[in-house]
Coordinates of C-alpha atoms (C1' of nucleotides) in Angstrom, one line a residue:
Chain N
M1 CA 1.7 13.4 27.3
S2 CA 3.4 14.0 24.0
E3 CA 0.8 12.0 22.1
P4 CA -1.9 14.6 21.8
E5 CA 0.8 17.0 20.7
Q6 CA 1.8 14.8 17.9
Q7 CA -1.8 14.3 16.8
E8 CA -2.3 18.1 16.8
Q9 CA -0.3 18.4 13.6
H10 CA -1.3 17.0 10.2
L11 CA -4.6 15.3 10.9
D12 CA -6.1 13.9 7.7
F13 CA -9.6 14.9 6.7
I14 CA -11.2 11.8 8.3
R15 CA -9.5 12.3 11.7
T16 CA -10.3 16.0 11.5
R17 CA -13.9 15.1 11.2
V18 CA -13.9 12.4 13.9
K19 CA -12.2 14.8 16.2
S20 CA -14.8 17.5 15.7
D21 CA -17.6 15.0 16.0
Q22 CA -16.2 13.8 19.3
A23 CA -15.7 17.4 20.5
S24 CA -19.3 18.3 19.7
G25 CA -20.6 15.3 21.6
K26 CA -22.0 13.5 18.6
N27 CA -22.8 9.9 19.5
D28 CA -22.1 10.8 23.1
G29 CA -18.5 11.3 22.1
R30 CA -18.1 7.6 21.2
V31 CA -15.9 6.6 18.3
H32 CA -16.5 3.2 16.8
T33 CA -15.2 2.0 13.4
R34 CA -15.1 -1.3 11.6
F35 CA -13.1 -3.2 9.0
P36 CA -15.6 -5.0 6.8
P37 CA -13.9 -7.2 4.1
E38 CA -15.9 -9.6 2.0
P39 CA -14.5 -13.1 2.6
N40 CA -14.1 -13.8 -1.1
G41 CA -10.3 -13.5 -1.4
Y42 CA -7.1 -12.6 0.3
L43 CA -6.2 -9.3 1.9
H44 CA -3.7 -7.1 0.2
L45 CA -1.8 -3.9 0.8
G46 CA -4.8 -1.8 0.0
H47 CA -6.7 -3.5 2.8
A48 CA -3.8 -2.8 5.1
K49 CA -4.4 0.9 4.6
S50 CA -8.0 0.5 5.6
I51 CA -7.1 -1.7 8.5
C52 CA -4.6 0.8 9.8
L53 CA -7.0 3.6 9.3
N54 CA -10.0 2.0 11.1
F55 CA -8.1 0.4 13.9
G56 CA -5.8 3.4 14.2
I57 CA -8.6 5.9 14.5
A58 CA -10.3 3.8 17.1
R59 CA -7.1 3.6 19.2
E60 CA -6.3 7.3 18.8
F61 CA -9.7 8.5 19.9
G62 CA -10.3 6.0 22.7
G63 CA -12.8 4.0 20.6
L64 CA -13.3 0.5 19.3
C65 CA -13.0 -1.1 15.9
N66 CA -14.9 -4.3 14.9
L67 CA -13.9 -6.9 12.4
R68 CA -16.9 -7.7 10.2
L69 CA -17.0 -10.3 7.5
D70 CA -19.4 -8.9 4.9
D71 CA -20.8 -12.2 3.8
T72 CA -24.0 -11.3 2.0
N73 CA -23.3 -13.2 -1.2
P74 CA -22.7 -17.0 -0.7
V75 CA -21.7 -17.4 -4.3
A76 CA -18.1 -16.2 -4.0
E77 CA -17.4 -16.5 -0.3
K78 CA -15.5 -19.2 1.6
T79 CA -14.6 -20.1 5.1
E80 CA -11.0 -20.4 4.0
Y81 CA -10.9 -16.7 3.1
A82 CA -12.6 -15.7 6.3
E83 CA -9.9 -17.5 8.3
A84 CA -7.1 -16.1 6.3
I85 CA -8.5 -12.6 6.8
Q86 CA -8.4 -13.0 10.6
S87 CA -4.9 -14.3 10.5
D88 CA -3.7 -11.4 8.4
V89 CA -5.3 -8.7 10.5
R90 CA -3.8 -10.3 13.6
W91 CA -0.4 -10.6 11.9
L92 CA -0.6 -6.9 11.0
G93 CA -0.9 -6.2 14.7
F94 CA -4.5 -5.4 15.3
D95 CA -7.0 -6.8 17.8
W96 CA -10.7 -6.8 17.5
E97 CA -11.0 -8.5 20.9
E98 CA -14.3 -10.3 21.0
R99 CA -15.9 -8.1 18.3
I100 CA -15.9 -10.2 15.2
F101 CA -19.2 -10.1 13.4
H102 CA -20.7 -11.3 10.2
A103 CA -23.3 -9.6 8.0
S104 CA -25.0 -13.0 8.1
D105 CA -25.5 -12.6 11.9
Y106 CA -28.1 -10.0 10.9
F107 CA -30.1 -11.9 8.3
D108 CA -33.1 -12.2 10.5
Q109 CA -33.1 -8.6 11.4
L110 CA -32.5 -7.5 7.9
H111 CA -35.4 -9.6 6.7
A112 CA -37.6 -8.1 9.3
W113 CA -36.6 -4.6 8.1
A114 CA -37.4 -5.6 4.5
V115 CA -40.9 -6.6 5.7
Q116 CA -41.1 -3.3 7.5
L117 CA -40.3 -1.4 4.3
I118 CA -42.9 -3.4 2.4
E119 CA -45.5 -2.7 5.0
G120 CA -44.7 1.0 4.8
G121 CA -45.1 0.9 1.0
K122 CA -41.4 1.5 0.5
A123 CA -40.5 -1.8 -1.1
F124 CA -42.0 -4.1 -3.7
V125 CA -41.5 -7.4 -5.3
C126 CA -40.5 -7.1 -8.9
D127 CA -40.9 -9.7 -11.6
L128 CA -38.7 -8.0 -14.2
T129 CA -35.9 -10.1 -15.6
F130 CA -32.3 -8.9 -15.3
E131 CA -32.5 -7.6 -18.9
E132 CA -35.8 -5.9 -18.5
M133 CA -34.6 -4.2 -15.3
R134 CA -31.6 -2.9 -17.2
Q135 CA -33.9 -1.4 -19.8
H136 CA -36.1 0.2 -17.2
R137 CA -33.2 1.7 -15.4
G138 CA -32.6 4.4 -18.0
T139 CA -29.1 5.7 -18.7
L140 CA -26.6 8.1 -17.3
I141 CA -28.4 10.9 -18.9
E142 CA -32.0 9.7 -19.2
P143 CA -34.3 8.9 -16.3
G144 CA -35.6 5.4 -15.9
T145 CA -39.1 4.2 -16.0
N146 CA -41.2 2.6 -13.2
S147 CA -41.4 -1.1 -13.0
P148 CA -45.0 -2.4 -13.9
Y149 CA -44.9 -4.2 -10.6
R150 CA -44.1 -1.1 -8.6
D151 CA -47.7 -0.5 -7.4
R152 CA -48.4 -4.0 -6.4
P153 CA -50.6 -4.0 -3.3
I154 CA -48.8 -4.4 0.0
E155 CA -50.5 -7.7 0.9
E156 CA -49.4 -9.2 -2.4
N157 CA -45.8 -8.0 -1.9
L158 CA -45.8 -9.5 1.6
E159 CA -47.1 -12.8 0.2
L160 CA -44.6 -13.0 -2.7
F161 CA -41.7 -12.0 -0.5
E162 CA -42.6 -14.8 1.9
K163 CA -42.7 -17.2 -1.0
M164 CA -39.3 -15.9 -2.1
R165 CA -38.0 -16.6 1.3
L166 CA -39.4 -20.1 1.3
G167 CA -37.6 -20.9 -2.0
E168 CA -40.7 -21.2 -4.2
F169 CA -39.1 -19.1 -7.0
S170 CA -36.1 -19.7 -9.1
D171 CA -32.9 -17.6 -9.0
G172 CA -33.4 -14.3 -10.8
S173 CA -37.2 -14.7 -11.3
K174 CA -38.1 -12.1 -8.7
T175 CA -36.4 -9.4 -6.6
L176 CA -37.4 -7.2 -3.7
R177 CA -36.7 -3.5 -4.6
A178 CA -36.8 -0.4 -2.6
K179 CA -39.3 2.1 -3.9
I180 CA -37.3 5.4 -4.3
D181 CA -37.0 7.3 -7.5
M182 CA -36.6 6.0 -11.0
A183 CA -35.7 9.6 -12.2
S184 CA -32.9 10.1 -9.7
P185 CA -29.7 11.3 -11.4
N186 CA -28.0 8.8 -9.0
L187 CA -28.6 5.4 -10.6
N188 CA -28.3 3.7 -7.2
M189 CA -31.5 5.4 -6.1
R190 CA -33.5 4.0 -9.1
D191 CA -35.4 1.4 -7.1
P192 CA -32.4 -0.6 -6.1
V193 CA -32.6 -4.4 -5.6
I194 CA -32.4 -5.1 -1.9
Y195 CA -33.0 -8.9 -1.9
R196 CA -32.3 -11.4 -4.5
I197 CA -33.0 -15.1 -4.8
I198 CA -29.9 -17.3 -4.5
H199 CA -30.4 -21.0 -4.0
Q200 CA -27.1 -21.7 -2.5
D201 CA -25.9 -22.7 0.9
H202 CA -24.2 -20.1 3.0
P203 CA -21.0 -20.9 4.9
K204 CA -22.5 -19.5 8.1
T205 CA -26.3 -20.0 7.7
G206 CA -26.3 -23.2 5.7
D207 CA -29.5 -23.8 3.8
K208 CA -31.7 -21.5 5.9
W209 CA -32.0 -18.8 3.3
K210 CA -33.0 -18.8 -0.3
I211 CA -32.9 -15.0 -0.5
Y212 CA -29.9 -12.8 0.4
P213 CA -29.7 -9.0 1.0
S214 CA -27.7 -6.9 -1.3
Y215 CA -24.6 -5.0 -0.1
D216 CA -26.6 -1.7 0.0
F217 CA -29.3 -3.2 2.2
A218 CA -26.9 -5.0 4.5
H219 CA -24.0 -2.7 5.0
G220 CA -25.4 0.4 6.6
Q221 CA -27.8 -1.6 8.7
S222 CA -25.0 -3.8 9.9
D223 CA -23.0 -0.7 10.9
S224 CA -26.1 0.6 12.6
L225 CA -26.6 -2.5 14.6
E226 CA -23.0 -2.5 15.8
G227 CA -23.3 1.1 16.9
I228 CA -20.7 2.2 14.4
T229 CA -20.2 6.0 14.4
H230 CA -17.9 6.4 11.4
S231 CA -18.3 4.0 8.5
I232 CA -15.1 4.5 6.5
C233 CA -14.9 3.1 3.0
T234 CA -13.3 3.8 -0.4
L235 CA -14.3 6.3 -3.0
E236 CA -16.3 4.0 -5.2
F237 CA -19.0 3.9 -2.6
E238 CA -19.6 7.6 -2.7
H239 CA -22.7 7.2 -4.9
H240 CA -24.0 4.7 -2.5
R241 CA -24.0 7.1 0.5
P242 CA -27.5 8.5 -0.4
L243 CA -28.9 5.0 -0.3
Y244 CA -27.0 4.2 2.9
D245 CA -28.6 7.3 4.4
W246 CA -32.1 6.5 2.9
F247 CA -32.2 3.1 4.6
C248 CA -31.1 4.4 8.0
Q249 CA -33.7 7.2 7.8
N250 CA -36.6 5.2 6.5
L251 CA -36.0 2.4 9.0
G252 CA -35.6 5.0 11.8
I253 CA -32.4 3.4 13.1
H254 CA -29.0 4.7 14.4
H255 CA -27.4 6.5 11.6
P256 CA -23.6 6.1 11.2
Q257 CA -21.7 8.6 9.0
Q258 CA -20.2 7.1 5.9
I259 CA -16.9 8.7 4.9
E260 CA -15.0 7.8 1.7
F261 CA -11.3 8.0 1.0
A262 CA -9.1 7.2 -2.0
R263 CA -7.9 3.6 -2.2
L264 CA -4.2 2.8 -2.3
N265 CA -2.4 2.2 -5.5
L266 CA 1.2 1.1 -5.9
N267 CA 3.2 1.4 -9.1
Y268 CA 4.7 -1.7 -10.7
T269 CA 2.0 -3.9 -9.3
V270 CA -1.8 -4.4 -9.4
M271 CA -4.0 -4.0 -6.4
S272 CA -7.3 -5.6 -7.4
K273 CA -8.6 -9.0 -6.4
R274 CA -9.8 -9.6 -9.9
K275 CA -6.4 -9.1 -11.5
M276 CA -4.5 -11.0 -8.7
L277 CA -6.9 -13.9 -9.2
R278 CA -5.9 -14.0 -12.9
L279 CA -2.2 -14.1 -12.0
V280 CA -2.9 -17.0 -9.7
Q281 CA -5.2 -18.8 -12.1
E282 CA -2.9 -18.4 -15.1
G283 CA 0.1 -19.5 -13.1
Q284 CA 1.9 -16.2 -13.6
V285 CA 2.7 -16.5 -9.9
K286 CA 2.9 -19.6 -7.7
G287 CA -0.2 -18.7 -5.6
W288 CA -1.8 -16.0 -3.4
D289 CA 1.2 -16.1 -1.1
D290 CA 3.8 -15.8 -3.8
P291 CA 6.4 -13.4 -2.4
R292 CA 6.0 -11.2 -5.4
M293 CA 2.3 -10.6 -4.7
P294 CA 1.0 -7.5 -2.9
T295 CA -1.2 -9.8 -0.7
L296 CA -0.5 -9.7 3.0
Q297 CA 0.3 -13.4 2.8
G298 CA 2.8 -12.8 -0.1
M299 CA 4.5 -10.0 1.7
R300 CA 4.7 -11.9 4.9
R301 CA 6.3 -14.8 3.1
R302 CA 8.7 -12.4 1.4
G303 CA 9.8 -11.1 4.7
Y304 CA 8.0 -7.9 5.1
T305 CA 7.5 -6.9 8.8
P306 CA 4.0 -5.9 10.1
K307 CA 5.6 -2.7 11.5
S308 CA 7.0 -1.7 8.1
I309 CA 3.6 -2.0 6.5
R310 CA 1.9 -0.1 9.3
D311 CA 4.6 2.6 9.0
F312 CA 4.0 2.7 5.2
C313 CA 0.2 3.0 5.6
E314 CA 0.8 5.9 8.0
K315 CA 3.2 7.6 5.6
V316 CA 1.0 7.4 2.5
G317 CA -1.7 9.5 4.2
V318 CA -5.4 9.6 3.7
A319 CA -7.1 11.9 1.1
K320 CA -9.8 11.8 -1.6
R321 CA -7.7 12.3 -4.7
D322 CA -6.5 9.3 -6.7
N323 CA -3.0 8.4 -6.0
V324 CA -0.2 6.0 -7.1
I325 CA 2.5 5.5 -4.5
E326 CA 6.0 4.7 -5.6
V327 CA 7.3 1.4 -4.4
E328 CA 10.4 3.2 -3.2
L329 CA 8.5 4.5 -0.2
L330 CA 7.4 0.9 0.7
E331 CA 10.9 -0.3 0.4
H332 CA 12.2 2.6 2.4
C333 CA 9.8 1.7 5.3
L334 CA 10.9 -2.0 5.0
R335 CA 14.6 -1.3 5.0
H336 CA 14.2 1.2 7.9
D337 CA 12.6 -1.4 10.1
L338 CA 14.8 -4.3 9.0
N339 CA 18.0 -2.2 9.6
L340 CA 17.0 -1.9 13.2
C341 CA 15.8 -5.4 13.9
A342 CA 17.5 -7.8 11.5
P343 CA 20.5 -9.8 12.7
R344 CA 23.5 -9.7 10.3
R345 CA 25.0 -12.8 8.7
L346 CA 27.6 -13.5 6.1
G347 CA 26.8 -15.1 2.7
V348 CA 27.9 -15.0 -0.9
L349 CA 25.4 -15.4 -3.8
D350 CA 28.0 -16.2 -6.5
P351 CA 30.9 -18.0 -4.8
L352 CA 34.4 -17.5 -5.9
K353 CA 37.1 -19.7 -4.3
V354 CA 39.9 -18.0 -2.3
T355 CA 42.9 -19.8 -1.0
I356 CA 45.2 -18.0 1.5
I357 CA 48.6 -19.4 0.8
N358 CA 50.3 -18.2 3.8
Y359 CA 47.7 -19.4 6.2
P360 CA 48.4 -22.7 8.1
D361 CA 46.9 -25.7 6.2
E362 CA 44.9 -27.3 8.9
Q363 CA 44.1 -24.3 11.0
V364 CA 40.6 -23.2 11.7
E365 CA 39.9 -20.3 14.0
Q366 CA 36.8 -18.4 15.2
V367 CA 36.5 -14.7 14.6
D368 CA 33.9 -12.5 16.3
A369 CA 31.2 -11.0 14.1
V370 CA 28.9 -8.3 15.2
N371 CA 25.2 -9.4 15.2
N372 CA 23.7 -6.0 14.7
P373 CA 25.6 -2.7 14.7
E374 CA 22.3 -0.9 15.4
D375 CA 21.8 -2.8 18.6
P376 CA 24.8 -3.3 20.9
D377 CA 22.8 -5.7 23.0
A378 CA 22.6 -8.1 20.1
G379 CA 26.3 -9.0 20.9
T380 CA 28.6 -11.0 18.7
R381 CA 28.9 -14.6 17.4
P382 CA 31.9 -16.7 16.4
V383 CA 32.3 -17.4 12.7
S384 CA 34.9 -19.9 11.5
F385 CA 37.8 -18.9 9.3
S386 CA 40.4 -21.0 7.5
K387 CA 42.7 -21.3 4.6
H388 CA 39.9 -22.0 2.1
L389 CA 37.2 -19.4 1.7
Y390 CA 34.6 -18.1 -0.8
V391 CA 34.0 -14.4 -1.6
D392 CA 31.4 -13.1 -4.1
R393 CA 32.4 -13.1 -7.7
N394 CA 31.4 -9.4 -8.1
D395 CA 33.8 -8.4 -5.4
F396 CA 36.7 -9.1 -7.6
M397 CA 37.8 -7.5 -10.9
E398 CA 41.0 -8.3 -12.6
D399 CA 41.0 -4.9 -14.4
P400 CA 38.9 -2.6 -12.1
P401 CA 37.5 0.8 -13.1
K402 CA 38.6 3.9 -11.2
K403 CA 36.5 4.0 -8.1
Y404 CA 36.3 0.3 -7.5
F405 CA 37.2 -0.4 -3.9
R406 CA 36.9 -4.2 -3.8
M407 CA 39.5 -6.9 -4.7
S408 CA 41.8 -6.8 -7.6
P409 CA 45.3 -8.1 -8.2
G410 CA 47.7 -6.5 -5.7
R411 CA 45.0 -4.4 -3.9
E412 CA 44.6 -5.0 -0.2
V413 CA 41.0 -5.4 1.2
R414 CA 39.5 -6.4 4.5
L415 CA 37.6 -9.6 5.0
K416 CA 35.0 -8.3 7.4
Y417 CA 35.7 -9.3 11.0
A418 CA 38.7 -11.3 9.9
Y419 CA 41.9 -10.2 8.1
Y420 CA 43.4 -8.0 5.5
I421 CA 44.2 -10.0 2.3
T422 CA 45.8 -9.2 -1.0
C423 CA 45.3 -11.2 -4.2
S424 CA 48.5 -12.4 -5.6
E425 CA 47.4 -14.7 -8.3
V426 CA 44.3 -15.3 -10.5
I427 CA 43.6 -18.8 -11.6
K428 CA 41.5 -19.4 -14.7
D429 CA 40.1 -22.4 -16.5
A430 CA 40.5 -23.3 -20.2
E431 CA 37.8 -20.8 -21.2
G432 CA 39.5 -18.0 -19.3
K433 CA 36.9 -17.9 -16.6
I434 CA 38.3 -17.1 -13.1
T435 CA 38.1 -20.1 -10.9
E436 CA 40.2 -19.2 -7.9
L437 CA 42.0 -16.4 -6.2
I438 CA 45.3 -17.0 -4.5
C439 CA 45.8 -14.5 -1.7
E440 CA 48.1 -13.6 1.1
Y441 CA 46.9 -12.4 4.5
D442 CA 48.4 -10.2 7.1
P443 CA 48.4 -12.2 10.4
E444 CA 48.7 -8.9 12.2
S445 CA 45.3 -7.7 11.0
R446 CA 43.2 -10.1 12.9
G447 CA 39.7 -8.7 13.6
G448 CA 40.1 -6.2 10.8
D449 CA 42.7 -3.7 12.1
T450 CA 46.4 -3.5 11.8
P451 CA 48.9 -2.2 14.5
D452 CA 50.2 0.3 12.0
G453 CA 46.7 1.8 11.5
R454 CA 46.9 1.2 7.7
K455 CA 43.5 1.8 6.0
V456 CA 41.9 -0.1 3.2
K457 CA 39.0 1.2 1.1
G458 CA 37.2 -2.1 0.6
T459 CA 35.6 -4.4 3.1
I460 CA 33.9 -7.5 1.8
Q461 CA 32.0 -10.5 3.2
W462 CA 33.1 -14.1 2.9
V463 CA 32.3 -17.6 4.1
D464 CA 34.5 -20.4 5.3
A465 CA 34.6 -23.2 2.7
S466 CA 34.3 -26.2 5.0
S467 CA 31.5 -25.0 7.2
A468 CA 29.4 -22.8 4.9
K469 CA 25.9 -24.1 4.0
P470 CA 24.8 -24.3 0.4
C471 CA 21.4 -22.9 -0.3
E472 CA 18.9 -21.8 -3.0
V473 CA 18.2 -18.1 -3.1
R474 CA 15.2 -16.5 -4.7
L475 CA 15.7 -13.0 -5.9
Y476 CA 12.5 -11.0 -6.5
D477 CA 12.1 -8.0 -8.7
R478 CA 9.0 -6.0 -9.5
L479 CA 6.1 -8.1 -10.8
F480 CA 5.5 -5.7 -13.7
K481 CA 8.0 -3.9 -15.9
A482 CA 5.7 -0.9 -16.4
P483 CA 4.9 1.6 -13.6
D484 CA 1.2 1.3 -14.5
P485 CA 0.5 -2.3 -15.6
D486 CA -2.9 -1.3 -17.0
K487 CA -1.3 1.0 -19.5
V488 CA -1.1 -1.3 -22.5
E489 CA -0.8 -1.2 -26.3
D490 CA -4.0 -1.8 -28.2
G491 CA -5.3 -5.3 -27.9
G492 CA -3.2 -6.3 -24.9
D493 CA -4.0 -6.4 -21.2
F494 CA -2.0 -6.0 -18.0
T495 CA -0.5 -9.4 -18.2
G496 CA 1.5 -8.2 -21.2
N497 CA 3.4 -5.9 -18.8
L498 CA 4.5 -8.8 -16.6
N499 CA 8.2 -8.7 -15.8
P500 CA 9.7 -11.9 -17.1
D501 CA 12.6 -11.6 -14.7
S502 CA 10.5 -11.0 -11.6
L503 CA 12.0 -14.2 -10.1
Q504 CA 15.6 -15.2 -10.4
T505 CA 16.7 -18.4 -8.7
I506 CA 20.3 -18.9 -7.6
G507 CA 21.0 -22.6 -6.9
S508 CA 24.4 -22.5 -5.4
A509 CA 24.8 -19.7 -2.9
L510 CA 26.7 -20.2 0.3
V511 CA 25.9 -18.8 3.8
E512 CA 27.5 -19.0 7.1
K513 CA 26.4 -22.0 9.1
S514 CA 24.3 -20.1 11.7
V515 CA 21.8 -19.1 9.1
T516 CA 20.3 -22.6 9.5
D517 CA 19.2 -21.6 13.0
M518 CA 17.1 -18.7 11.7
G519 CA 13.4 -19.6 11.9
T520 CA 11.3 -19.7 8.8
G521 CA 10.2 -16.2 7.9
K522 CA 12.5 -14.5 10.4
P523 CA 14.3 -11.6 8.6
F524 CA 18.1 -11.3 8.7
Q525 CA 20.6 -9.4 6.7
L526 CA 23.3 -10.9 4.6
E527 CA 25.8 -8.1 4.9
R528 CA 26.3 -6.0 1.8
V529 CA 23.8 -8.1 -0.1
G530 CA 20.3 -7.6 1.3
Y531 CA 17.6 -8.8 3.7
F532 CA 16.5 -12.4 3.5
C533 CA 14.3 -14.9 5.3
I534 CA 14.0 -18.7 5.1
D535 CA 11.2 -19.8 2.8
P536 CA 8.9 -22.7 4.0
D537 CA 9.7 -24.4 0.7
G538 CA 12.9 -26.4 1.6
Q539 CA 11.3 -27.6 4.9
E540 CA 10.4 -31.1 4.1
S541 CA 13.3 -31.8 1.8
G542 CA 15.7 -30.4 4.3
N543 CA 17.1 -27.9 1.9
L544 CA 17.7 -24.3 2.7
V545 CA 15.7 -21.9 0.6
L546 CA 16.0 -18.2 1.1
N547 CA 13.8 -15.3 -0.2
R548 CA 15.4 -12.0 -0.7
T549 CA 13.1 -9.6 0.9
V550 CA 14.8 -6.5 -0.5
A551 CA 18.3 -5.7 -1.6
M552 CA 20.5 -3.2 0.2
R553 CA 20.5 0.3 -1.2
D554 CA 23.4 0.2 -3.5
S555 CA 24.9 3.6 -4.4
W556 CA 27.8 1.9 -6.2
A557 CA 25.5 0.0 -8.6
K558 CA 23.4 3.1 -9.1
A559 CA 26.5 5.2 -9.9
N560 CA 27.5 2.7 -12.5
K561 CA 24.3 2.7 -14.4
Chain U
rA1 C1' -24.0 13.9 -22.8
rG2 C1' -26.1 14.1 -17.3
rC3 C1' -24.8 13.6 -12.2
rC4 C1' -21.1 13.1 -8.4
rU5 C1' -16.0 13.9 -7.1
rG6 C1' -11.0 15.6 -7.2
rG7 C1' -6.6 18.8 -9.2
rU8 C1' -0.1 21.6 -4.3
rG9 C1' 7.6 19.8 -6.5
rG10 C1' 9.0 13.5 -10.0
rU11 C1' 5.6 10.7 -6.0
rG12 C1' 2.6 11.1 -1.7
rU13 C1' 0.8 14.4 1.9
rA14 C1' 0.3 19.3 5.1
rA15 C1' -0.9 24.5 5.3
rU16 C1' -8.8 25.9 5.7
rG17 C1' -7.8 34.2 4.3
rG18 C1' -1.6 35.8 6.7
rU19 C1' 6.3 32.9 6.0
rA20 C1' 3.9 27.0 0.7
rG21 C1' 6.1 22.6 5.2
rC22 C1' 7.2 17.2 5.7
rA23 C1' 8.4 12.3 3.7
rC24 C1' 10.1 9.3 -0.4
rA25 C1' 12.8 9.8 -4.9
rG26 C1' 17.0 12.8 -7.3
rA27 C1' 21.9 15.6 -6.7
rG28 C1' 26.2 16.8 -3.6
rG29 C1' 28.9 16.0 0.9
rU30 C1' 30.7 14.1 6.1
rU31 C1' 31.2 9.7 9.1
rU32 C1' 31.8 4.4 8.5
rU33 C1' 35.2 -2.8 9.6
rU34 C1' 28.3 -3.2 5.2
rG35 C1' 29.6 1.4 -1.5
rG36 C1' 24.6 -0.2 4.4
rU37 C1' 23.1 3.1 8.5
rA38 C1' 23.3 8.0 10.5
rC39 C1' 24.1 13.1 9.7
rC40 C1' 24.5 17.7 6.6
rU41 C1' 23.6 20.5 2.1
rU42 C1' 20.7 21.0 -2.2
rU43 C1' 17.2 20.8 -6.8
rA44 C1' 12.0 21.0 -7.5
rG45 C1' 5.3 22.8 -6.5
rU46 C1' -0.2 25.7 -5.7
rU47 C1' -3.7 23.3 -13.6
rG48 C1' -4.9 28.1 -16.8
rG49 C1' -7.8 32.7 -16.9
rG50 C1' -10.8 36.3 -14.4
rG51 C1' -12.8 38.2 -9.7
rU52 C1' -13.4 39.5 -4.1
rU53 C1' -9.5 41.2 -0.5
rC54 C1' -4.5 45.1 2.4
rG55 C1' -3.4 39.9 1.6
rA56 C1' -5.8 33.8 -2.0
rA57 C1' -3.3 27.1 -2.5
rU58 C1' -7.5 28.4 0.6
rC59 C1' -13.5 32.2 -1.0
rC60 C1' -16.5 33.2 -6.0
rC61 C1' -16.9 32.6 -11.5
rU62 C1' -15.0 30.2 -15.8
rA63 C1' -12.1 27.0 -18.7
rC64 C1' -9.1 22.7 -18.8
rC65 C1' -7.6 17.9 -17.0
rG66 C1' -8.3 13.3 -13.9
rG67 C1' -11.5 9.6 -11.4
rG68 C1' -16.4 7.4 -10.5
rC69 C1' -21.6 6.1 -11.9
rU70 C1' -26.1 2.5 -16.5
rG71 C1' -24.6 -5.7 -11.4
rC72 C1' -30.0 -9.3 -8.9
rC73 C1' -20.8 -7.9 -7.0
rA74 C1' -18.8 -5.7 -2.8

RNA sequence: AGCCUGGUGGUGUAAUGGUAGCACAGAGGUUUUUGGUACCUUUAGUUGGGGUUCGAAUCCCUACCGGGCUGCCA
């Protein structure tokens, strides 16, 4: 009921168009989109925007969305990538049902259409080399010149194309070109290559083909065959639209509408496969799923939730102008979701020993800790408390500044869910480094309140020394130190802007015992510290390794900058 | 240089001839057993110049600025 109402406001330009097409009865009111990645790498946040757009539009308008692997070039494509793509789309929360297709499913039809074009005098086999073709193409301001092979008789074209198909020519020696207009201001229309010779096996079709269709000859026709109504792609394909239209028209087939939108950019990171590949190859990151990478696999390992990414994609909007989104928006979406769903636990990154002198030596008790204040149904859990504890080193200052609420000598603070304590003595080593805090507790304050209603300004987290689990914690910061990694001094490239401190490893953190029960990759909050999840890394060694997904917002730290 | 395309607060995105709105970020505050969350308040914008109109972010002209295009990649 309320759904159409919500859609009424703020439709982006693509949805506005889809809506009007549907209203006017175009395509019999059908809406059918597709997400068509090339299986030559891993999906990243930019793809997520496209996935959310295509699947989202289909859902909102009662239509369908296909998953299509655009596998027209066997040189770079691998089954490994195709599988990762499917896993990532599913993880993001979308379902293509039985509609997964491959451009290679259409190779026979595409070939037949190429023959049809030749027979109609609209395509020809060209013997120009790569270099010669470049020279004939002309420039941005000058028209090109016709290939000397352009007027080859139809019969000869048919014969040569057949020999190309049979593998009788070497790679690059011949191409099949559409016969359009060498003087067109749009370079894509200057007799584009539609089939090239590639003697390489294809992951799907094996050694059946020695010739493969180009993107331009495959994409629109694949859309057409699948009955796509709106073919949504990024801005760089704008100049290809006339070609897309030309093939549909000249082949006399169903003609989907191509619509272009601006791709997503995020500051402090890179969003191109090419650059990510370099980071992986040069060992700047540990792999495609490094938690610092903007790949879906990296974000997943880092602890991002699918919902937060979908929410982000919705919030960035869809338009045609170039954009750079601030990471703060992504982090906002992340924290917003995590705050609602992540269970709370206690942990200290930089442990400082605390001994409560007036607490019975051998006593151990269980205090109740709230699992999630945002979700009463999450209940509570028992956490053990005893004479020997650890707190975080940055929660104590011997000589605190004015608005510091945490521990300092003589100031009473609350150990969350446990007792009020007051530091009475600071113990240091020979170098003057604080090694231990001697404190006194108020037995009346169990649970965190006192009968006299006395208030404390500071509440800090802690762990019980005997039961806490040691773990390794990986803290991540932005991958690049510059908002725009591509903006470099002369002679450098984007790798010069890498942030040397993007990964900080803490070897000796302590977390409450129940953290061990969290499954790998499941987000939880270490109260006052941030959101974390268990990394697959410590699995085999039996060690506990945590990734910090994102820190808590910290207005105290910000105020002290 | 030619063609295509786009310019709305710091960032992103609405308003399609009729009150420039929303979100993030920033600032201030209230609540709080997370310096979290939630809530409240607040700063800040139509690239410049002409024109049409009672009225222009919106239509026209012009200047300026950004992006894209010379793969047998997608």
